[in-house]
PDB file of C-alpha atoms in Angstrom:
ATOM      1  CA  UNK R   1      73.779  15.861 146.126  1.00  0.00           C
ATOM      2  CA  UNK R   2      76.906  14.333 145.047  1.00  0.00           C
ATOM      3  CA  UNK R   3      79.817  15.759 144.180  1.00  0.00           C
ATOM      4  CA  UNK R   4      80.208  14.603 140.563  1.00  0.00           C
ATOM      5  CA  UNK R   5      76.525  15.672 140.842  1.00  0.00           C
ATOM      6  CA  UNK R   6      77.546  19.437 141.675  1.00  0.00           C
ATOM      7  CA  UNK R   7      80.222  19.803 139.919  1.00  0.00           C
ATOM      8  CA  UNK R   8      77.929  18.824 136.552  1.00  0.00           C
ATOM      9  CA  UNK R   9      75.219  21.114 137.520  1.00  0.00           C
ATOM     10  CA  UNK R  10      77.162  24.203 138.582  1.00  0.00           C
ATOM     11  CA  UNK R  11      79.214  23.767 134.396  1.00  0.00           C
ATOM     12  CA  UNK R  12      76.022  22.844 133.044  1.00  0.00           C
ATOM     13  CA  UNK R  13      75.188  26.137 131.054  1.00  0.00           C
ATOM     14  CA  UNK R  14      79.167  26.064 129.745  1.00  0.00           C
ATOM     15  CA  UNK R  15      78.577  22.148 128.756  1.00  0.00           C
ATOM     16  CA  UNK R  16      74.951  23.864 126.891  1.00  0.00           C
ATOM     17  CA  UNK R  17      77.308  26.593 125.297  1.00  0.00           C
ATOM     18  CA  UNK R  18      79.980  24.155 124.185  1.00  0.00           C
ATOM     19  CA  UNK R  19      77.773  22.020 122.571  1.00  0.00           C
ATOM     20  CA  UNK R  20      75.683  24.641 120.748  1.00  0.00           C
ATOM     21  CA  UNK R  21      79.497  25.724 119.243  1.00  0.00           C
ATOM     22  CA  UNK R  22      79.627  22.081 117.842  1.00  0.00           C
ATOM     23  CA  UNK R  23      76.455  21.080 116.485  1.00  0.00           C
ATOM     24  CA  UNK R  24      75.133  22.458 112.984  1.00  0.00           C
ATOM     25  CA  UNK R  25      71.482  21.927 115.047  1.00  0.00           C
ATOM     26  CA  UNK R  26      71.282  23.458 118.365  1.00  0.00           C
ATOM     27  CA  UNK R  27      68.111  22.901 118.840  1.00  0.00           C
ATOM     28  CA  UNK R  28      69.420  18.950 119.300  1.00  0.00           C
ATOM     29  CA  UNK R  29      71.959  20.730 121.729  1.00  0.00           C
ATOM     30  CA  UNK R  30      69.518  20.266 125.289  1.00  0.00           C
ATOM     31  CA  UNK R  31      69.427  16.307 124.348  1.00  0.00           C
ATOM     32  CA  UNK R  32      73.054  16.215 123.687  1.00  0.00           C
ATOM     33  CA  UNK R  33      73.925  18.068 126.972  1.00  0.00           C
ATOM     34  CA  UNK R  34      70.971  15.501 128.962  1.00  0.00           C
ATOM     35  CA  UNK R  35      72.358  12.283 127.376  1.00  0.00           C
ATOM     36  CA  UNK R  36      76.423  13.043 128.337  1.00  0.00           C
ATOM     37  CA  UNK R  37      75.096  13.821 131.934  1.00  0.00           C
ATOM     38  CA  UNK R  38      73.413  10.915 132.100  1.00  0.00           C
ATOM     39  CA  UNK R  39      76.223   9.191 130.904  1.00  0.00           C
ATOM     40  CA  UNK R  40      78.389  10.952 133.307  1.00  0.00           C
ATOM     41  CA  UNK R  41      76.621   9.648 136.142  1.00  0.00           C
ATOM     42  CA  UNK R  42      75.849   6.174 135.396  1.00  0.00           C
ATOM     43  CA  UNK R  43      79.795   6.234 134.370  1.00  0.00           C
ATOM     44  CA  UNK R  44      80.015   7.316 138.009  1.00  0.00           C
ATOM     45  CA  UNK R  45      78.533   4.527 139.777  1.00  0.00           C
ATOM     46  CA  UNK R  46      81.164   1.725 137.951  1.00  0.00           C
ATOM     47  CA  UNK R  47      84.134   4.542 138.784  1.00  0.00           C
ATOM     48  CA  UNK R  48      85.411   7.553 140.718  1.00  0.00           C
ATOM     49  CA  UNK R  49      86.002  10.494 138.136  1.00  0.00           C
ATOM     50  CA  UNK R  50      87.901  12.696 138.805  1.00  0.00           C
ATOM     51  CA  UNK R  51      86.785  15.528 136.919  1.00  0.00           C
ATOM     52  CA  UNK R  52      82.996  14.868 136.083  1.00  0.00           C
ATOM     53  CA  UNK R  53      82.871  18.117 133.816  1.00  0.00           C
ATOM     54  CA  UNK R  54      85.839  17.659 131.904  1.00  0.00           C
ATOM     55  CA  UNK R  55      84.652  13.630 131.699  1.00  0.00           C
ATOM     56  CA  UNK R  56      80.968  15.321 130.521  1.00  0.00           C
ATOM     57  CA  UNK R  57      82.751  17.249 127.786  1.00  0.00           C
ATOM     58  CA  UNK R  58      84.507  14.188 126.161  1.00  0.00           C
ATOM     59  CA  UNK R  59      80.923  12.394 126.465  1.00  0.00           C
ATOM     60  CA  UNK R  60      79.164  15.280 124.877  1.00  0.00           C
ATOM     61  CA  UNK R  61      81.424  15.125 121.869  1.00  0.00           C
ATOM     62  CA  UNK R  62      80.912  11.752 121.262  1.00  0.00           C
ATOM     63  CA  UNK R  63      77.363  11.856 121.826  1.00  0.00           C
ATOM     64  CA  UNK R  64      77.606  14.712 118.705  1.00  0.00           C
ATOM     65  CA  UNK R  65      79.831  12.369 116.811  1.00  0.00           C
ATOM     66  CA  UNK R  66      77.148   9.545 117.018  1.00  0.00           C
ATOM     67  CA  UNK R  67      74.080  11.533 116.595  1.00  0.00           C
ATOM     68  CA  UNK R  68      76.184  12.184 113.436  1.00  0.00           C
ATOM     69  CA  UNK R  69      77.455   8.718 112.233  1.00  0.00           C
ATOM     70  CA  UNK R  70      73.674   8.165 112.785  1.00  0.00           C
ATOM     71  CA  UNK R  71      72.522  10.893 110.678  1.00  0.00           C
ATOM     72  CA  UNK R  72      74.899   9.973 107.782  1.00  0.00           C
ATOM     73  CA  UNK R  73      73.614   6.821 108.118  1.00  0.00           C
ATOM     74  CA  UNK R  74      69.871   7.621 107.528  1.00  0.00           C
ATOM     75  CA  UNK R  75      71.221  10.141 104.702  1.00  0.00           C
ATOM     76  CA  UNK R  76      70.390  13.262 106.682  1.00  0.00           C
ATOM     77  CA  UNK R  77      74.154  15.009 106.230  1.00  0.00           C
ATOM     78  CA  UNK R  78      75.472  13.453 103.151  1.00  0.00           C
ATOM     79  CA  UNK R  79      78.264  16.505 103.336  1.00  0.00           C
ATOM     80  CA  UNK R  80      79.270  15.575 106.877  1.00  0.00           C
ATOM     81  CA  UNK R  81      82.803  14.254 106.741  1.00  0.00           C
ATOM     82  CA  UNK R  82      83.884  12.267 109.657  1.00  0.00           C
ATOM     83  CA  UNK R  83      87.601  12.165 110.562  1.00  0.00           C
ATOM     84  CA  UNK R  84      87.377   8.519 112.385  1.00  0.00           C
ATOM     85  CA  UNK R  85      85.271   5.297 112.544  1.00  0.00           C
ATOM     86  CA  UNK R  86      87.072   4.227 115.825  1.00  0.00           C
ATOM     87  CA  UNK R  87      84.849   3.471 118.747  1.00  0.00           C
ATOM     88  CA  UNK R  88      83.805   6.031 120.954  1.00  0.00           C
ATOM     89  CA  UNK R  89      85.713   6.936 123.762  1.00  0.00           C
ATOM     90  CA  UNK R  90      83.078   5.908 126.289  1.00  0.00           C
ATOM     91  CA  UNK R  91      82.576   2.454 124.656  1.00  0.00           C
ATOM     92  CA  UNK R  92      86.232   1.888 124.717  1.00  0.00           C
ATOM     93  CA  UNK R  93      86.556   2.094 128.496  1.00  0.00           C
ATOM     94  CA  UNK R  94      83.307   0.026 128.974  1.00  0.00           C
ATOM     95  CA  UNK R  95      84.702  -2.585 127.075  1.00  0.00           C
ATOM     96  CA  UNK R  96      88.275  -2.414 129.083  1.00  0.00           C
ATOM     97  CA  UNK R  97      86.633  -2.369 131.983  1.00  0.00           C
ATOM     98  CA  UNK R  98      84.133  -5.352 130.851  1.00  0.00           C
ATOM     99  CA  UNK R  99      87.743  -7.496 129.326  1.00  0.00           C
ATOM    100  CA  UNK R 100      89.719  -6.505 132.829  1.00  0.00           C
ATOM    101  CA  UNK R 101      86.370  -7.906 134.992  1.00  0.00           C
ATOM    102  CA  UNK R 102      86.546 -11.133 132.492  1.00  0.00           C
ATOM    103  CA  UNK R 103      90.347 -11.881 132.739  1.00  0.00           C
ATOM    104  CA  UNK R 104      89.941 -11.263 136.594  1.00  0.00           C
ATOM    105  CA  UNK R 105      87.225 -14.376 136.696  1.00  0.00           C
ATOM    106  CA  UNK R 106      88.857 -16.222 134.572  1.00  0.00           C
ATOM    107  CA  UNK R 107      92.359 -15.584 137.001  1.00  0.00           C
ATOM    108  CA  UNK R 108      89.951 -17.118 139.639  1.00  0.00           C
ATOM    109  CA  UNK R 109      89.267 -20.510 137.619  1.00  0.00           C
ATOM    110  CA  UNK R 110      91.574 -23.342 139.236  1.00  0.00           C
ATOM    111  CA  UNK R 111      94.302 -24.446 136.691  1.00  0.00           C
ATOM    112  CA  UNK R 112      93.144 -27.143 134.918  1.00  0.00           C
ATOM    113  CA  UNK R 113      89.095 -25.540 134.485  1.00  0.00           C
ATOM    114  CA  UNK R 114      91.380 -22.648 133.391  1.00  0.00           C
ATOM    115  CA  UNK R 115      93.149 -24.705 130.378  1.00  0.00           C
ATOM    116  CA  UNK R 116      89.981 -26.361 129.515  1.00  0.00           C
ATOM    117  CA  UNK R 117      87.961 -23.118 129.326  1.00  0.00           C
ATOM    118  CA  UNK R 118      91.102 -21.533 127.183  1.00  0.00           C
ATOM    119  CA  UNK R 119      91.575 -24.547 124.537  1.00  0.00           C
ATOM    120  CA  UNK R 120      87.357 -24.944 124.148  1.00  0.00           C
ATOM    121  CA  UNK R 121      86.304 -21.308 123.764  1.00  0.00           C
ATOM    122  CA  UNK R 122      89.528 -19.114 123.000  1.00  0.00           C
ATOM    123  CA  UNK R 123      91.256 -21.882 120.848  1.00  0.00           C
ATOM    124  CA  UNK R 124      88.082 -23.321 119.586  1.00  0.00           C
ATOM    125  CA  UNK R 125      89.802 -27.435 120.138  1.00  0.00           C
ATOM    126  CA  UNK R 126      87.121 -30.018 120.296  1.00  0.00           C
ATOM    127  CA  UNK R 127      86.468 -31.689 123.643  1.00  0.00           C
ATOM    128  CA  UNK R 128      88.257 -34.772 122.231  1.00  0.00           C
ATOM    129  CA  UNK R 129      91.199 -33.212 121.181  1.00  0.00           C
ATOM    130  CA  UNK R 130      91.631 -30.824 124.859  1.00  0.00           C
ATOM    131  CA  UNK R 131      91.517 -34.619 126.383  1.00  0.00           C
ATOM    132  CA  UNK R 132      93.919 -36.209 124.221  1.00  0.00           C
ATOM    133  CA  UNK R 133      96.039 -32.928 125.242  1.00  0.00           C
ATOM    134  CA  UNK R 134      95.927 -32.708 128.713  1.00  0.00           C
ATOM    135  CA  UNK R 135      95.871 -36.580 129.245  1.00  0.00           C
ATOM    136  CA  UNK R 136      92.040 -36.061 130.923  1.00  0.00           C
ATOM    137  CA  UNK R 137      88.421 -37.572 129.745  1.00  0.00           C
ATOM    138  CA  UNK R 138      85.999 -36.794 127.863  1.00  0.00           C
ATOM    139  CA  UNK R 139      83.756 -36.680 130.953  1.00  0.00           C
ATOM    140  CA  UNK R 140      86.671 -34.525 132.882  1.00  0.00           C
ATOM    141  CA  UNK R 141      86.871 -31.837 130.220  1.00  0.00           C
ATOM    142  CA  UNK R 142      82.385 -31.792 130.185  1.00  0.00           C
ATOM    143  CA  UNK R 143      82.856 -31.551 133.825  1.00  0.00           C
ATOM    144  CA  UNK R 144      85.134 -28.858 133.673  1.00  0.00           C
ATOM    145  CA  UNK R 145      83.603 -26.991 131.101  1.00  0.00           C
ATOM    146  CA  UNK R 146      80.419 -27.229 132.491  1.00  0.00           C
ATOM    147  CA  UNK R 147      81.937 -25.584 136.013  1.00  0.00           C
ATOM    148  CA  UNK R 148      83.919 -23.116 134.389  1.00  0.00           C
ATOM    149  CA  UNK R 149      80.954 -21.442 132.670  1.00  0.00           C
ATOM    150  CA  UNK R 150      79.130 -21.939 136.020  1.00  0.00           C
ATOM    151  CA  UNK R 151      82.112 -19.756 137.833  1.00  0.00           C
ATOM    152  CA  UNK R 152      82.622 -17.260 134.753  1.00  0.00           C
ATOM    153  CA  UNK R 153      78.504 -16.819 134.415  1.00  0.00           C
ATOM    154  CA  UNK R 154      78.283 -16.455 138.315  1.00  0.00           C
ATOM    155  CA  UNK R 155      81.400 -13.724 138.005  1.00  0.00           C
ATOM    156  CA  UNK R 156      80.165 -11.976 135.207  1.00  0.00           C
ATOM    157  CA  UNK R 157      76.400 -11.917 136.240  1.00  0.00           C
ATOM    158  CA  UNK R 158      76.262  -8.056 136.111  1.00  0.00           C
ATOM    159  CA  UNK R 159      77.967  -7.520 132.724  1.00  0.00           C
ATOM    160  CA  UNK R 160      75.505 -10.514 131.595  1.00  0.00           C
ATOM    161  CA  UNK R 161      72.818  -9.104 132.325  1.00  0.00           C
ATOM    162  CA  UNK R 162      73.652  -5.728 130.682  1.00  0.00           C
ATOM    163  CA  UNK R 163      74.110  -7.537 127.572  1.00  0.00           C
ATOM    164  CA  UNK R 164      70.739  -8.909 127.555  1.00  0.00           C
ATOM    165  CA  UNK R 165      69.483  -5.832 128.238  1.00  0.00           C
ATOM    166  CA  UNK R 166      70.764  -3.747 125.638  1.00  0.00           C
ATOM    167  CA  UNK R 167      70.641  -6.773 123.032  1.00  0.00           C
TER     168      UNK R 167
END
């Protein structure tokens, strides 16, 4: 067994306890505790933690946070207050993680595929317009374009396929 492994299942029963505190259904508290170790350990894979249980805590209270947003939503708790729409913790270091892989690949693009990529899809210029800038052709920026999603596809094939996944 690993060790974020051990250290999860020998706090398991304090994770159970501490989510039973925080939930107005414990009965829901066994699926909260199962989805934040889950979480835990696929977080593992991408990342050393240092402190799985602590880690497991943080998930497990924004697992109870969603399960609420999603309540509210359906009209379950219309009482339940919520002090912040901000994006779960969790989905805020995915999507670091996911921008930091991106600006790495796109680090790796030689100079000129770089501009192009930049002025088409951050900037939003037209092909014409990215030639007429950097004194290229039409068929130069295509060219580059065309590589440069080639290179960023081929770098980004795991986050990629995620996406599809889940979308």
């Amino acid at each position: 067994m690993s060790k974020t492994g051990s250290s999860l299942l020998g706090g398991v029963e304090r994770l159970r306890s501490y989510v039973r505190r925080r939930m107005r259904d414990p009965d829901g508290a066994d699926d909260v505790v199962q989805e934040a170790l889950v979480r835990v350990m696929e977080q593992e894979r991408r990342q050393l933690i240092e402190n799985p249980l602590a880690y497991a805590y943080r998930v497990a209270d924004s697992v109870i946070v969603a399960g609420a947003r999603k309540a509210r939503r359906i009209g379950e708790f219309d009482m339940l207050e919520l002090p912040c729409e901000l994006p779960l913790a969790d989905e805020v270091l995915d999507y670091r993680q996911r921008y930091d892989r991106f600006e790495a690949a796109l680090a790796r693009l030689t100079p000129a595929r770089r501009a192009v990529f930049r002025l088409r899809h951050m900037d939003g210029r037209s092909r014409q317009e990215i030639a007429e800038e950097l004194g290229l052709s039409i068929e130069a920026v295509k060219k580059h374009l065309t590589r440069a999603m080639a290179d960023m596809a081929l770098a980004l094939e795991d986050d990629l396929e995620g996406q599809d996944a889940n979308g």
